[in-house]
mmCIF file of C-alpha atoms in Angstrom:
data_model
loop_
_atom_site.group_PDB
_atom_site.id
_atom_site.type_symbol
_atom_site.label_atom_id
_atom_site.label_comp_id
_atom_site.label_asym_id
_atom_site.label_seq_id
_atom_site.Cartn_x
_atom_site.Cartn_y
_atom_site.Cartn_z
ATOM 1 C CA UNK X 1 -6.456 43.233 -41.358
ATOM 2 C CA UNK X 2 -2.671 44.208 -41.282
ATOM 3 C CA UNK X 3 0.253 42.255 -42.492
ATOM 4 C CA UNK X 4 1.360 40.962 -39.087
ATOM 5 C CA UNK X 5 -2.196 39.673 -38.232
ATOM 6 C CA UNK X 6 -2.297 38.000 -41.618
ATOM 7 C CA UNK X 7 0.983 36.301 -41.266
ATOM 8 C CA UNK X 8 -0.244 35.075 -37.728
ATOM 9 C CA UNK X 9 -3.414 33.875 -38.945
ATOM 10 C CA UNK X 10 -1.764 31.811 -41.709
ATOM 11 C CA UNK X 11 0.869 30.539 -39.302
ATOM 12 C CA UNK X 12 -1.877 29.275 -36.861
ATOM 13 C CA UNK X 13 -3.714 27.571 -39.516
ATOM 14 C CA UNK X 14 -0.699 25.719 -40.697
ATOM 15 C CA UNK X 15 0.322 24.357 -37.370
ATOM 16 C CA UNK X 16 -0.457 20.632 -36.816
ATOM 17 C CA UNK X 17 -3.176 19.957 -34.347
ATOM 18 C CA UNK X 18 -2.637 17.913 -31.396
ATOM 19 C CA UNK X 19 -4.520 14.517 -31.487
ATOM 20 C CA UNK X 20 -5.787 12.825 -28.518
ATOM 21 C CA UNK X 21 -8.363 10.151 -27.903
ATOM 22 C CA UNK X 22 -10.494 12.784 -25.867
ATOM 23 C CA UNK X 23 -10.006 15.516 -28.394
ATOM 24 C CA UNK X 24 -13.566 15.589 -29.735
ATOM 25 C CA UNK X 25 -14.718 16.091 -26.011
ATOM 26 C CA UNK X 26 -12.175 18.254 -24.409
ATOM 27 C CA UNK X 27 -14.444 19.268 -21.395
ATOM 28 C CA UNK X 28 -15.295 15.491 -20.697
ATOM 29 C CA UNK X 29 -11.657 14.714 -20.665
ATOM 30 C CA UNK X 30 -10.960 15.165 -16.890
ATOM 31 C CA UNK X 31 -14.250 13.385 -16.109
ATOM 32 C CA UNK X 32 -13.282 10.255 -18.410
ATOM 33 C CA UNK X 33 -10.024 9.903 -16.560
ATOM 34 C CA UNK X 34 -11.856 10.069 -13.229
ATOM 35 C CA UNK X 35 -13.965 7.299 -14.238
ATOM 36 C CA UNK X 36 -10.990 5.178 -15.604
ATOM 37 C CA UNK X 37 -9.091 5.923 -12.302
ATOM 38 C CA UNK X 38 -11.945 4.778 -10.004
ATOM 39 C CA UNK X 39 -12.384 1.613 -12.388
ATOM 40 C CA UNK X 40 -8.434 0.762 -12.488
ATOM 41 C CA UNK X 41 -8.276 1.456 -8.750
ATOM 42 C CA UNK X 42 -11.205 -0.712 -7.837
ATOM 43 C CA UNK X 43 -9.567 -3.928 -9.662
ATOM 44 C CA UNK X 44 -5.876 -3.218 -9.311
ATOM 45 C CA UNK X 45 -5.105 -1.046 -6.185
ATOM 46 C CA UNK X 46 -5.402 -4.104 -3.716
ATOM 47 C CA UNK X 47 -3.155 -6.170 -5.964
ATOM 48 C CA UNK X 48 -0.670 -3.310 -6.357
ATOM 49 C CA UNK X 49 -0.252 -2.780 -2.539
ATOM 50 C CA UNK X 50 -0.120 -6.473 -2.041
ATOM 51 C CA UNK X 51 2.899 -6.662 -4.166
ATOM 52 C CA UNK X 52 4.956 -4.600 -1.722
ATOM 53 C CA UNK X 53 5.094 -7.504 0.753
ATOM 54 C CA UNK X 54 6.317 -10.900 -0.015
ATOM 55 C CA UNK X 55 4.746 -14.134 1.302
ATOM 56 C CA UNK X 56 6.817 -16.668 3.095
ATOM 57 C CA UNK X 57 8.329 -19.262 0.492
ATOM 58 C CA UNK X 58 8.560 -16.803 -2.445
ATOM 59 C CA UNK X 59 11.904 -15.554 -3.511
ATOM 60 C CA UNK X 60 12.783 -12.418 -5.393
ATOM 61 C CA UNK X 61 15.574 -10.230 -6.280
ATOM 62 C CA UNK X 62 15.615 -8.672 -2.842
ATOM 63 C CA UNK X 63 16.385 -12.018 -1.221
ATOM 64 C CA UNK X 64 19.860 -12.246 -2.810
ATOM 65 C CA UNK X 65 21.122 -9.394 -0.917
ATOM 66 C CA UNK X 66 19.048 -9.867 2.150
ATOM 67 C CA UNK X 67 20.301 -13.239 2.576
ATOM 68 C CA UNK X 68 24.116 -11.965 2.191
ATOM 69 C CA UNK X 69 23.442 -9.420 4.940
ATOM 70 C CA UNK X 70 21.942 -12.058 7.111
ATOM 71 C CA UNK X 71 25.258 -14.116 6.375
ATOM 72 C CA UNK X 72 27.457 -11.199 7.358
ATOM 73 C CA UNK X 73 25.550 -10.945 10.787
ATOM 74 C CA UNK X 74 25.777 -14.742 11.367
ATOM 75 C CA UNK X 75 29.688 -14.811 10.673
ATOM 76 C CA UNK X 76 29.245 -17.208 7.571
ATOM 77 C CA UNK X 77 30.520 -16.801 4.060
ATOM 78 C CA UNK X 78 28.702 -13.897 2.449
ATOM 79 C CA UNK X 79 28.272 -15.465 -0.820
ATOM 80 C CA UNK X 80 27.414 -19.010 0.208
ATOM 81 C CA UNK X 81 24.756 -20.937 -1.555
ATOM 82 C CA UNK X 82 21.168 -19.780 -1.272
ATOM 83 C CA UNK X 83 20.167 -23.373 -0.536
ATOM 84 C CA UNK X 84 21.611 -23.154 2.828
ATOM 85 C CA UNK X 85 20.144 -19.521 3.310
ATOM 86 C CA UNK X 86 16.606 -20.747 2.532
ATOM 87 C CA UNK X 87 16.897 -23.729 4.952
ATOM 88 C CA UNK X 88 18.249 -21.398 8.109
ATOM 89 C CA UNK X 89 16.467 -18.130 7.196
ATOM 90 C CA UNK X 90 13.186 -19.090 5.609
ATOM 91 C CA UNK X 91 12.747 -22.607 7.273
ATOM 92 C CA UNK X 92 12.311 -24.341 3.711
ATOM 93 C CA UNK X 93 13.154 -27.615 2.696
ATOM 94 C CA UNK X 94 16.513 -27.825 0.777
ATOM 95 C CA UNK X 95 14.873 -29.575 -2.222
ATOM 96 C CA UNK X 96 13.221 -26.312 -3.030
ATOM 97 C CA UNK X 97 14.277 -25.397 -6.698
ATOM 98 C CA UNK X 98 15.987 -21.976 -6.891
ATOM 99 C CA UNK X 99 16.857 -20.230 -10.296
ATOM 100 C CA UNK X 100 20.032 -18.339 -8.759
ATOM 101 C CA UNK X 101 22.112 -20.421 -6.496
ATOM 102 C CA UNK X 102 24.475 -17.539 -5.517
ATOM 103 C CA UNK X 103 24.213 -13.808 -4.971
ATOM 104 C CA UNK X 104 25.008 -12.104 -8.357
ATOM 105 C CA UNK X 105 25.225 -8.605 -6.840
ATOM 106 C CA UNK X 106 28.547 -6.794 -5.921
ATOM 107 C CA UNK X 107 29.622 -6.322 -2.220
ATOM 108 C CA UNK X 108 28.759 -2.666 -2.273
ATOM 109 C CA UNK X 109 24.898 -3.965 -2.674
ATOM 110 C CA UNK X 110 25.393 -6.173 0.369
ATOM 111 C CA UNK X 111 26.616 -3.219 2.488
ATOM 112 C CA UNK X 112 23.623 -1.182 1.609
ATOM 113 C CA UNK X 113 21.412 -4.168 2.553
ATOM 114 C CA UNK X 114 22.780 -4.614 6.135
ATOM 115 C CA UNK X 115 20.264 -2.601 7.828
ATOM 116 C CA UNK X 116 17.512 -4.549 6.213
ATOM 117 C CA UNK X 117 19.142 -7.842 7.379
ATOM 118 C CA UNK X 118 18.073 -6.832 10.821
ATOM 119 C CA UNK X 119 14.367 -7.511 10.028
ATOM 120 C CA UNK X 120 12.565 -10.678 8.830
ATOM 121 C CA UNK X 121 12.379 -11.317 4.991
ATOM 122 C CA UNK X 122 8.699 -10.263 4.508
ATOM 123 C CA UNK X 123 9.263 -7.150 6.658
ATOM 124 C CA UNK X 124 12.504 -6.293 5.232
ATOM 125 C CA UNK X 125 10.900 -6.462 1.793
ATOM 126 C CA UNK X 126 8.033 -4.186 2.671
ATOM 127 C CA UNK X 127 10.425 -1.604 4.108
ATOM 128 C CA UNK X 128 12.583 -1.822 1.020
ATOM 129 C CA UNK X 129 9.717 -1.319 -1.320
ATOM 130 C CA UNK X 130 8.350 1.660 0.612
ATOM 131 C CA UNK X 131 11.696 3.308 0.426
ATOM 132 C CA UNK X 132 12.108 2.450 -3.215
ATOM 133 C CA UNK X 133 8.658 4.232 -3.858
ATOM 134 C CA UNK X 134 9.679 7.217 -1.993
ATOM 135 C CA UNK X 135 12.890 7.353 -4.060
ATOM 136 C CA UNK X 136 10.867 7.132 -7.275
ATOM 137 C CA UNK X 137 8.580 10.003 -6.129
ATOM 138 C CA UNK X 138 11.584 12.222 -5.025
ATOM 139 C CA UNK X 139 13.254 11.486 -8.394
ATOM 140 C CA UNK X 140 10.078 12.590 -10.170
ATOM 141 C CA UNK X 141 9.516 15.683 -8.231
ATOM 142 C CA UNK X 142 13.192 16.692 -8.919
ATOM 143 C CA UNK X 143 12.533 16.183 -12.682
ATOM 144 C CA UNK X 144 9.261 18.040 -12.673
ATOM 145 C CA UNK X 145 11.012 20.994 -10.712
ATOM 146 C CA UNK X 146 13.946 21.378 -12.684
ATOM 147 C CA UNK X 147 12.190 21.005 -16.100
ATOM 148 C CA UNK X 148 9.346 23.526 -14.891
ATOM 149 C CA UNK X 149 6.669 21.417 -16.134
ATOM 150 C CA UNK X 150 3.467 22.362 -14.229
ATOM 151 C CA UNK X 151 0.856 19.483 -13.712
ATOM 152 C CA UNK X 152 -2.869 20.254 -13.423
ATOM 153 C CA UNK X 153 -4.687 19.090 -10.493
ATOM 154 C CA UNK X 154 -6.894 16.654 -12.484
ATOM 155 C CA UNK X 155 -3.740 15.133 -13.783
ATOM 156 C CA UNK X 156 -3.619 12.872 -10.668
ATOM 157 C CA UNK X 157 -6.147 10.537 -12.248
ATOM 158 C CA UNK X 158 -4.296 9.584 -15.432
ATOM 159 C CA UNK X 159 -1.078 9.232 -13.218
ATOM 160 C CA UNK X 160 -2.900 6.974 -11.113
ATOM 161 C CA UNK X 161 -4.034 4.833 -14.024
ATOM 162 C CA UNK X 162 -0.581 4.616 -15.624
ATOM 163 C CA UNK X 163 0.811 3.899 -12.317
ATOM 164 C CA UNK X 164 -1.453 0.966 -11.392
ATOM 165 C CA UNK X 165 -1.301 -0.624 -14.819
ATOM 166 C CA UNK X 166 2.614 -0.120 -15.320
ATOM 167 C CA UNK X 167 4.055 -3.583 -15.738
ATOM 168 C CA UNK X 168 7.581 -2.667 -15.334
ATOM 169 C CA UNK X 169 6.711 -0.555 -11.981
ATOM 170 C CA UNK X 170 4.746 -3.385 -10.556
ATOM 171 C CA UNK X 171 7.547 -5.848 -11.129
ATOM 172 C CA UNK X 172 10.048 -3.397 -9.535
ATOM 173 C CA UNK X 173 7.904 -3.887 -6.360
ATOM 174 C CA UNK X 174 7.012 -7.454 -6.683
ATOM 175 C CA UNK X 175 10.586 -8.608 -7.439
ATOM 176 C CA UNK X 176 11.971 -6.004 -4.883
ATOM 177 C CA UNK X 177 14.629 -4.644 -7.415
ATOM 178 C CA UNK X 178 17.054 -1.836 -7.119
ATOM 179 C CA UNK X 179 15.764 0.466 -9.811
ATOM 180 C CA UNK X 180 13.945 3.013 -7.484
ATOM 181 C CA UNK X 181 17.171 3.747 -5.631
ATOM 182 C CA UNK X 182 19.077 3.628 -8.903
ATOM 183 C CA UNK X 183 16.719 6.323 -10.564
ATOM 184 C CA UNK X 184 17.061 8.649 -7.648
ATOM 185 C CA UNK X 185 21.024 8.437 -7.845
ATOM 186 C CA UNK X 186 20.945 8.891 -11.629
ATOM 187 C CA UNK X 187 18.563 11.963 -11.315
ATOM 188 C CA UNK X 188 20.652 13.493 -8.463
ATOM 189 C CA UNK X 189 23.720 12.982 -10.709
ATOM 190 C CA UNK X 190 21.775 14.567 -13.638
ATOM 191 C CA UNK X 191 20.659 17.379 -11.413
ATOM 192 C CA UNK X 192 24.234 18.062 -10.173
ATOM 193 C CA UNK X 193 25.766 18.061 -13.642
ATOM 194 C CA UNK X 194 23.090 20.445 -14.744
ATOM 195 C CA UNK X 195 23.866 22.847 -11.885
ATOM 196 C CA UNK X 196 27.638 22.693 -12.769
ATOM 197 C CA UNK X 197 28.634 20.489 -10.070
ATOM 198 C CA UNK X 198 30.590 17.774 -11.824
ATOM 199 C CA UNK X 199 32.225 16.329 -8.667
ATOM 200 C CA UNK X 200 28.756 15.626 -7.051
ATOM 201 C CA UNK X 201 27.564 14.267 -10.199
ATOM 202 C CA UNK X 202 30.583 11.914 -10.478
ATOM 203 C CA UNK X 203 29.945 10.753 -6.913
ATOM 204 C CA UNK X 204 26.532 9.825 -7.445
ATOM 205 C CA UNK X 205 27.347 7.998 -10.606
ATOM 206 C CA UNK X 206 29.973 6.190 -8.646
ATOM 207 C CA UNK X 207 27.676 4.969 -6.053
ATOM 208 C CA UNK X 208 25.238 3.955 -8.634
ATOM 209 C CA UNK X 209 28.090 2.126 -10.600
ATOM 210 C CA UNK X 210 28.820 0.324 -7.310
ATOM 211 C CA UNK X 211 25.355 -0.934 -6.924
ATOM 212 C CA UNK X 212 24.976 -2.079 -10.788
ATOM 213 C CA UNK X 213 27.525 -1.812 -13.443
ATOM 214 C CA UNK X 214 25.594 -0.140 -16.222
ATOM 215 C CA UNK X 215 25.657 3.442 -14.823
ATOM 216 C CA UNK X 216 29.334 3.275 -15.356
ATOM 217 C CA UNK X 217 28.686 3.776 -19.094
ATOM 218 C CA UNK X 218 27.863 7.400 -18.242
ATOM 219 C CA UNK X 219 31.174 8.031 -16.600
ATOM 220 C CA UNK X 220 32.665 6.568 -19.842
ATOM 221 C CA UNK X 221 30.655 9.400 -21.599
ATOM 222 C CA UNK X 222 32.250 11.956 -19.379
ATOM 223 C CA UNK X 223 35.566 10.577 -19.999
ATOM 224 C CA UNK X 224 35.149 10.905 -23.752
ATOM 225 C CA UNK X 225 34.227 14.394 -23.186
ATOM 226 C CA UNK X 226 37.039 14.986 -20.905
ATOM 227 C CA UNK X 227 35.238 16.215 -18.092
ATOM 228 C CA UNK X 228 37.909 15.209 -15.566
ATOM 229 C CA UNK X 229 36.516 16.360 -12.339
ATOM 230 C CA UNK X 230 33.384 14.053 -12.742
ATOM 231 C CA UNK X 231 35.659 11.330 -13.905
ATOM 232 C CA UNK X 232 37.939 11.623 -10.934
ATOM 233 C CA UNK X 233 35.367 11.867 -8.299
ATOM 234 C CA UNK X 234 33.354 8.959 -9.724
ATOM 235 C CA UNK X 235 36.414 6.732 -10.121
ATOM 236 C CA UNK X 236 37.589 7.891 -6.732
ATOM 237 C CA UNK X 237 34.134 6.943 -5.111
ATOM 238 C CA UNK X 238 34.400 3.410 -6.796
ATOM 239 C CA UNK X 239 37.838 2.806 -5.624
ATOM 240 C CA UNK X 240 37.168 3.739 -1.999
#
């Protein structure tokens, strides 16, 4: 054995071995995931899909902006009490207890929501969640393509298991939250910045900041690093 081969053998033997719950049965790993996916899908798929639509009488985060959008269409104050909205739009009694009496989201989120105000509350929630799911899938596809991480075909089974059992993801749809769209905007901003397009990154971050304030902290990072194009375009987007 020559010196190179000897060094290589020593190096390989010293490398830490990756641990995994299926490591003792590497060939059985895909089939175990298939079995788990079938089991989880049997018990959870129906519940997961049912969370995309809201039943009459149940409020969620989506209702805040949807009610404000309907207020715009009716010509009444945009941020009036939800007590009035649930009586007029959901035909519920005004004695129903509500946790958030007024819409806590900024005006930009209401503008974004205007098209959904054309639909009933349950239908609008369903469309919203389907578009949120599409946004998440697009964001993940951009990340995978950019980071060049190929996925084996059988990986669809662990992905299905993790998706159906992810509490944060399910709450995203159950509550009709903004996270799907925010994820896409942040990933687009990251991709633009990674491609050297600071102005586009600033625009995406500006839009995200208008919907929720916390993405604005990324603009502060750009400010500290003196990346002026991104800061100017992000600030300009917010100002407009």
